[in-house]
Coordinates of N, CA and C in Angstrom, one line a residue:
X1 N 184.1 112.9 125.4 CA 183.2 112.8 126.4 C 183.5 113.4 127.7
X2 N 184.8 113.5 128.0 CA 185.2 114.1 129.2 C 185.0 115.6 129.3
X3 N 185.1 116.2 128.2 CA 184.9 117.6 127.9 C 183.4 118.0 128.1
X4 N 182.6 117.0 127.7 CA 181.1 117.4 127.8 C 180.7 117.2 129.3
X5 N 181.2 116.2 130.0 CA 180.9 115.7 131.4 C 181.7 116.6 132.4
X6 N 182.6 117.3 131.9 CA 183.3 118.2 132.9 C 182.4 119.3 133.6
X7 N 181.3 119.7 132.9 CA 180.5 120.8 133.5 C 179.7 120.1 134.6
X8 N 179.4 118.7 134.5 CA 178.7 118.1 135.7 C 179.5 118.1 136.9
X9 N 180.8 118.1 136.7 CA 181.8 118.2 138.0 C 182.1 119.6 138.3
X10 N 182.4 120.4 137.4 CA 182.7 121.8 137.7 C 181.6 122.6 138.4
X11 N 180.4 122.5 137.9 CA 179.3 123.3 138.6 C 179.1 123.1 140.0
X12 N 179.1 121.8 140.4 CA 178.9 121.6 141.9 C 180.1 122.0 142.6
X13 N 181.2 122.0 142.1 CA 182.5 122.5 142.8 C 182.5 124.0 143.0
X14 N 182.0 124.6 141.9 CA 181.9 126.1 142.0 C 180.8 126.5 142.9
X15 N 180.0 125.7 143.0 CA 178.7 126.1 143.8 C 179.2 125.8 145.4
X16 N 179.9 124.8 145.6 CA 180.5 124.7 147.0 C 181.4 125.9 147.4
X17 N 182.3 126.2 146.4 CA 183.2 127.3 146.5 C 182.6 128.5 146.8
X18 N 181.4 128.8 146.1 CA 180.6 130.0 146.3 C 180.2 130.1 147.8
X19 N 179.6 128.9 148.2 CA 179.2 129.0 149.6 C 180.2 129.2 150.6
X20 N 181.5 128.6 150.4 CA 182.6 128.8 151.3 C 183.1 130.2 151.2
X21 N 183.1 130.9 150.0 CA 183.6 132.3 149.8 C 182.6 133.1 150.4
X22 N 181.2 132.9 150.2 CA 180.1 133.8 150.8 C 180.2 133.8 152.3
X23 N 180.6 132.5 152.9 CA 180.5 132.5 154.3 C 181.7 133.4 154.9
X24 N 182.8 133.3 154.1 CA 184.1 134.1 154.4 C 184.0 135.7 154.0
X25 N 182.8 136.1 153.6 CA 182.7 137.4 153.0 C 183.6 137.8 151.8
X26 N 183.9 136.7 151.0 CA 184.8 136.9 149.9 C 184.0 136.7 148.5
X27 N 182.8 136.8 148.7 CA 181.9 136.6 147.5 C 180.7 137.5 147.6
X28 N 180.5 138.3 146.5 CA 179.5 139.3 146.5 C 178.9 139.3 145.1
X29 N 177.9 138.7 145.0 CA 177.2 138.5 143.6 C 177.1 139.9 142.9
X30 N 177.7 139.9 141.7 CA 177.7 141.2 140.9 C 178.8 142.1 141.2
X31 N 179.8 141.8 142.0 CA 180.9 142.5 142.4 C 182.1 142.0 141.6
X32 N 182.4 142.7 140.5 CA 183.6 142.3 139.7 C 185.1 142.7 140.1
X33 N 185.1 143.2 141.3 CA 186.5 143.4 141.7 C 187.4 142.3 141.9
X34 N 188.7 142.4 141.9 CA 189.6 141.3 141.8 C 189.7 140.7 143.2
X35 N 189.2 141.3 144.3 CA 189.4 140.7 145.6 C 188.1 140.0 146.1
X36 N 187.2 139.9 145.2 CA 186.0 139.1 145.3 C 186.1 137.7 144.5
X37 N 185.4 136.7 145.0 CA 185.4 135.5 144.3 C 184.3 135.5 143.2
X38 N 183.4 136.4 143.1 CA 182.5 136.3 142.0 C 183.1 136.3 140.7
X39 N 184.0 137.1 140.3 CA 184.4 137.2 139.0 C 185.2 136.0 138.6
X40 N 185.8 135.3 139.5 CA 186.6 134.1 139.3 C 185.7 132.7 139.1
X41 N 184.6 132.8 139.9 CA 183.6 131.8 139.7 C 183.0 131.9 138.5
X42 N 182.5 133.2 138.1 CA 181.9 133.5 136.8 C 182.8 133.0 135.6
X43 N 184.1 133.3 135.6 CA 184.9 133.0 134.5 C 185.0 131.4 134.5
X44 N 185.1 130.7 135.6 CA 185.3 129.2 135.6 C 184.0 128.7 135.1
X45 N 182.8 129.1 135.6 CA 181.6 128.5 135.0 C 181.4 128.9 133.5
X46 N 181.6 130.1 133.1 CA 181.5 130.4 131.7 C 182.4 129.5 130.8
X47 N 183.7 129.4 131.2 CA 184.6 128.3 130.5 C 184.0 127.0 130.3
X48 N 183.7 126.5 131.5 CA 183.1 125.3 131.5 C 181.8 125.1 130.6
X49 N 181.0 126.0 130.7 CA 179.7 126.0 129.8 C 180.1 126.0 128.5
X50 N 181.0 127.0 127.9 CA 181.3 127.0 126.6 C 182.2 125.8 126.1
X51 N 182.9 125.2 126.9 CA 183.6 123.9 126.5 C 182.6 122.8 126.3
X52 N 181.7 122.7 127.2 CA 180.7 121.7 127.2 C 179.9 121.8 125.9
X53 N 179.4 123.0 125.6 CA 178.5 123.3 124.5 C 179.2 122.9 123.2
X54 N 180.6 123.4 123.1 CA 181.5 123.1 121.9 C 181.5 121.6 121.7
X55 N 181.8 120.9 122.7 CA 182.0 119.4 122.5 C 180.8 118.7 122.3
X56 N 179.6 119.1 122.8 CA 178.4 118.5 122.5 C 177.9 118.8 121.2
X57 N 178.3 120.0 120.5 CA 178.1 120.3 119.1 C 178.9 119.4 118.2
X58 N 180.2 119.0 118.8 CA 181.2 118.2 117.9 C 180.5 116.8 118.0
X59 N 180.1 116.3 119.2 CA 179.5 115.0 119.2 C 178.3 114.9 118.3
X60 N 177.4 115.9 118.4 CA 176.4 115.8 117.5 C 176.7 115.7 116.1
X61 N 177.6 116.6 115.6 CA 178.1 116.5 114.2 C 178.5 115.2 113.9
X62 N 179.3 114.5 114.6 CA 179.8 113.3 114.5 C 178.9 112.1 114.5
X63 N 177.6 112.3 115.0 CA 176.7 111.1 115.0 C 175.5 111.6 114.4
X64 N 175.4 112.7 113.7 CA 174.0 113.1 113.2 C 173.4 112.3 112.0
X65 N 174.3 111.5 111.4 CA 173.9 110.7 110.3 C 173.4 109.2 110.8
X66 N 173.4 109.0 111.9 CA 173.1 107.7 112.6 C 171.5 107.5 112.5
X67 N 171.1 106.5 111.9 CA 169.7 106.4 111.6 C 168.9 106.2 112.9
X68 N 169.4 105.5 113.9 CA 168.6 105.3 115.1 C 168.6 106.8 115.9
X69 N 169.6 107.5 115.9 CA 169.6 108.7 116.6 C 168.6 109.7 116.0
X70 N 168.6 109.6 114.6 CA 167.8 110.6 114.0 C 166.3 110.4 114.3
X71 N 165.9 109.1 114.6 CA 164.4 108.9 114.9 C 164.0 109.6 116.1
X72 N 165.1 109.8 117.0 CA 164.9 110.5 118.4 C 164.9 111.9 118.4
X73 N 165.1 112.5 117.2 CA 165.1 114.0 117.0 C 166.1 114.6 118.1
X74 N 167.3 114.3 117.9 CA 168.3 114.8 118.9 C 168.7 116.3 118.9
X75 N 168.4 116.9 117.7 CA 168.8 118.3 117.5 C 167.8 119.2 118.5
X76 N 166.4 119.1 118.3 CA 165.6 119.8 119.0 C 165.9 119.6 120.6
X77 N 166.1 118.4 121.0 CA 166.2 118.0 122.3 C 167.7 118.7 122.8
X78 N 168.7 118.7 122.0 CA 169.9 119.3 122.4 C 169.8 120.7 122.4
X79 N 169.2 121.4 121.5 CA 169.0 122.7 121.5 C 168.2 123.3 122.7
X80 N 167.0 122.4 123.0 CA 166.3 123.1 124.3 C 166.9 122.9 125.4
X81 N 167.6 121.9 125.6 CA 168.4 121.8 126.9 C 169.4 122.8 127.1
X82 N 170.3 122.8 126.0 CA 171.4 123.8 125.9 C 171.1 125.2 126.0
X83 N 169.9 125.6 125.5 CA 169.5 127.0 125.7 C 169.0 127.3 127.1
X84 N 168.5 126.4 127.9 CA 168.4 126.6 129.3 C 169.6 127.0 130.0
X85 N 170.6 126.3 129.8 CA 171.9 126.4 130.5 C 172.5 127.9 129.9
X86 N 172.4 128.1 128.7 CA 173.0 129.3 128.0 C 172.3 130.5 128.5
X87 N 171.1 130.6 128.5 CA 170.3 131.8 128.8 C 170.4 132.0 130.2
X88 N 170.1 130.9 131.1 CA 170.1 131.2 132.6 C 171.5 131.8 132.9
X89 N 172.7 131.3 132.3 CA 173.9 131.8 132.9 C 174.2 133.2 132.4
X90 N 173.8 133.5 131.0 CA 174.0 135.0 130.5 C 172.9 136.0 131.1
X91 N 171.7 135.4 131.4 CA 170.8 136.3 132.1 C 171.1 136.7 133.5
X92 N 171.8 135.8 134.2 CA 172.1 136.1 135.6 C 173.5 137.1 135.5
X93 N 174.3 136.8 134.7 CA 175.5 137.7 134.4 C 175.0 139.0 133.9
X94 N 174.0 139.2 133.0 CA 173.5 140.4 132.7 C 172.9 141.3 133.8
X95 N 172.2 140.6 134.7 CA 171.4 141.2 135.9 C 172.6 141.7 136.7
X96 N 173.8 140.8 137.0 CA 174.7 141.2 137.8 C 175.5 142.5 137.4
X97 N 175.7 142.5 136.0 CA 176.4 143.7 135.3 C 175.5 145.0 135.6
X98 N 174.3 144.8 135.3 CA 173.3 145.9 135.5 C 173.3 146.4 136.9
X99 N 173.4 145.5 137.8 CA 173.4 145.9 139.2 C 174.8 146.6 139.6
X100 N 175.8 146.1 139.1 CA 177.2 146.8 139.3 C 177.3 148.2 138.7
X101 N 176.5 148.4 137.6 CA 176.5 149.7 137.0 C 175.4 150.5 137.6
X102 N 174.7 150.1 138.5 CA 173.7 151.0 139.1 C 172.5 151.1 138.4
X103 N 172.2 150.2 137.4 CA 170.9 150.4 136.7 C 169.8 149.9 137.4
X104 N 170.1 148.8 138.3 CA 169.1 148.3 139.3 C 169.1 149.0 140.6
X105 N 168.0 149.4 141.0 CA 168.0 150.2 142.2 C 167.6 149.3 143.5
X106 N 168.0 149.6 144.6 CA 167.8 148.9 145.9 C 166.3 149.2 146.3
X107 N 165.9 148.0 146.9 CA 164.4 148.1 147.5 C 164.5 148.5 148.8
X108 N 163.3 148.9 149.4 CA 163.3 149.5 150.8 C 163.7 148.5 151.7
X109 N 163.4 147.2 151.5 CA 163.5 146.2 152.3 C 164.7 145.2 152.0
X110 N 165.2 145.2 150.8 CA 166.1 144.3 150.3 C 167.4 145.0 149.9
X111 N 168.6 144.3 150.1 CA 169.9 145.0 149.6 C 170.0 144.6 148.2
X112 N 171.0 145.2 147.6 CA 171.4 144.9 146.1 C 171.5 143.5 145.8
X113 N 172.1 142.8 146.4 CA 172.4 141.4 146.2 C 171.1 140.6 146.2
X114 N 170.3 141.0 147.1 CA 168.9 140.2 147.2 C 168.1 140.6 146.1
X115 N 168.1 141.9 145.5 CA 167.3 142.3 144.5 C 167.8 141.6 143.2
X116 N 169.1 141.4 143.1 CA 169.6 140.8 141.8 C 169.3 139.2 141.8
X117 N 169.4 138.6 143.0 CA 169.2 137.3 143.0 C 167.7 136.9 142.8
X118 N 166.9 137.9 143.6 CA 165.3 137.8 143.4 C 164.9 138.0 142.0
X119 N 165.4 139.0 141.2 CA 165.0 139.1 139.9 C 165.3 138.1 139.0
X120 N 166.6 137.6 139.1 CA 167.2 136.3 138.4 C 166.3 135.1 138.6
X121 N 165.9 134.9 140.0 CA 165.0 133.8 140.2 C 163.7 133.9 139.6
X122 N 163.1 135.1 139.7 CA 161.9 135.4 139.1 C 161.8 135.1 137.6
X123 N 162.7 135.5 137.0 CA 162.8 135.4 135.4 C 163.0 133.9 135.2
X124 N 163.7 133.4 135.9 CA 164.1 131.9 135.6 C 162.8 131.0 135.9
X125 N 161.9 131.4 136.9 CA 160.8 130.5 137.0 C 159.8 130.8 135.9
X126 N 159.7 132.0 135.4 CA 158.9 132.4 134.3 C 159.3 131.6 133.2
X127 N 160.6 131.7 132.9 CA 161.1 131.0 131.8 C 160.9 129.4 131.8
X128 N 161.0 128.9 132.9 CA 160.8 127.4 133.1 C 159.3 127.1 132.9
X129 N 158.5 127.9 133.2 CA 157.1 127.6 132.8 C 156.9 127.4 131.3
X130 N 157.5 128.2 130.5 CA 157.4 128.3 129.0 C 158.2 127.1 128.5
X131 N 159.4 126.8 129.1 CA 160.3 125.7 128.8 C 159.5 124.4 128.9
X132 N 158.7 124.2 130.1 CA 158.0 123.0 130.3 C 157.0 122.7 129.3
X133 N 156.4 123.6 128.8 CA 155.4 123.5 127.7 C 156.1 123.0 126.4
X134 N 157.2 123.7 126.1 CA 158.2 123.2 125.0 C 158.6 121.9 125.0
X135 N 159.1 121.5 126.3 CA 159.7 120.3 126.4 C 158.7 119.0 126.3
X136 N 157.4 119.4 126.6 CA 156.4 118.3 126.5 C 156.3 117.9 125.0
X137 N 156.4 118.9 124.2 CA 156.5 118.6 122.8 C 157.7 117.9 122.3
X138 N 158.8 118.5 122.7 CA 160.2 118.0 122.2 C 160.5 116.7 122.9
X139 N 160.2 116.4 124.1 CA 160.4 115.1 124.7 C 159.2 114.2 124.9
X140 N 158.5 114.1 123.6 CA 157.2 113.5 123.7 C 157.2 112.0 124.0
X141 N 156.4 111.5 124.8 CA 156.3 110.1 125.3 C 155.9 109.1 124.1
X142 N 155.3 109.7 123.0 CA 155.0 109.0 121.9 C 156.3 108.4 121.1
X143 N 157.3 108.8 121.4 CA 158.7 108.3 120.8 C 158.9 107.0 121.4
X144 N 158.3 106.7 122.6 CA 158.8 105.6 123.3 C 157.7 104.6 123.5
X145 N 156.6 104.7 122.6 CA 155.5 103.9 122.8 C 155.8 102.3 122.5
X146 N 156.7 102.1 121.7 CA 157.1 100.7 121.2 C 158.5 100.4 121.5
X147 N 158.9 100.9 122.7 CA 160.3 100.5 123.1 C 161.2 102.0 123.1
X148 N 162.5 101.8 123.3 CA 163.3 103.0 123.1 C 163.1 103.8 121.8
X149 N 163.3 103.2 120.7 CA 163.0 103.7 119.5 C 162.4 102.5 118.6
X150 N 161.4 102.9 117.9 CA 160.8 101.8 117.0 C 161.7 101.9 115.7
X151 N 162.4 100.8 115.3 CA 163.0 100.8 114.1 C 162.2 100.6 112.9
X152 N 162.4 101.3 111.9 CA 161.6 101.2 110.7 C 162.5 100.4 109.6

């Protein structure tokens, strides 16, 4: 359980560190140089996500034969939530790498950092619209009409 929940602790800590580093001019999104905090925050977040996903899979594997849990369809729920985290992280990292390689160009009124953050945020908003539709099916209220799970 600790390895699954560590992400809930690590992510806010790295977010606060990012704010502090940014205020000190030691954080530049997409800058992979060793003197910038971006690369270290990215490594910490990536490691945390991978550990959480691995241990969630191990937890699912250990409990998948439980009759009560099967009624709640845990696998689609697990996959849908974890895909959001997985794709959001790798999408942002890919955009940052594209920016550092010069693939993304600077806008007239925005600097490179603002372009990468804006593109990442735009894509995330579009994806969340699709995810919300999928979640309405996966997290259906029909499962809970007769209590948490109706036992057969």
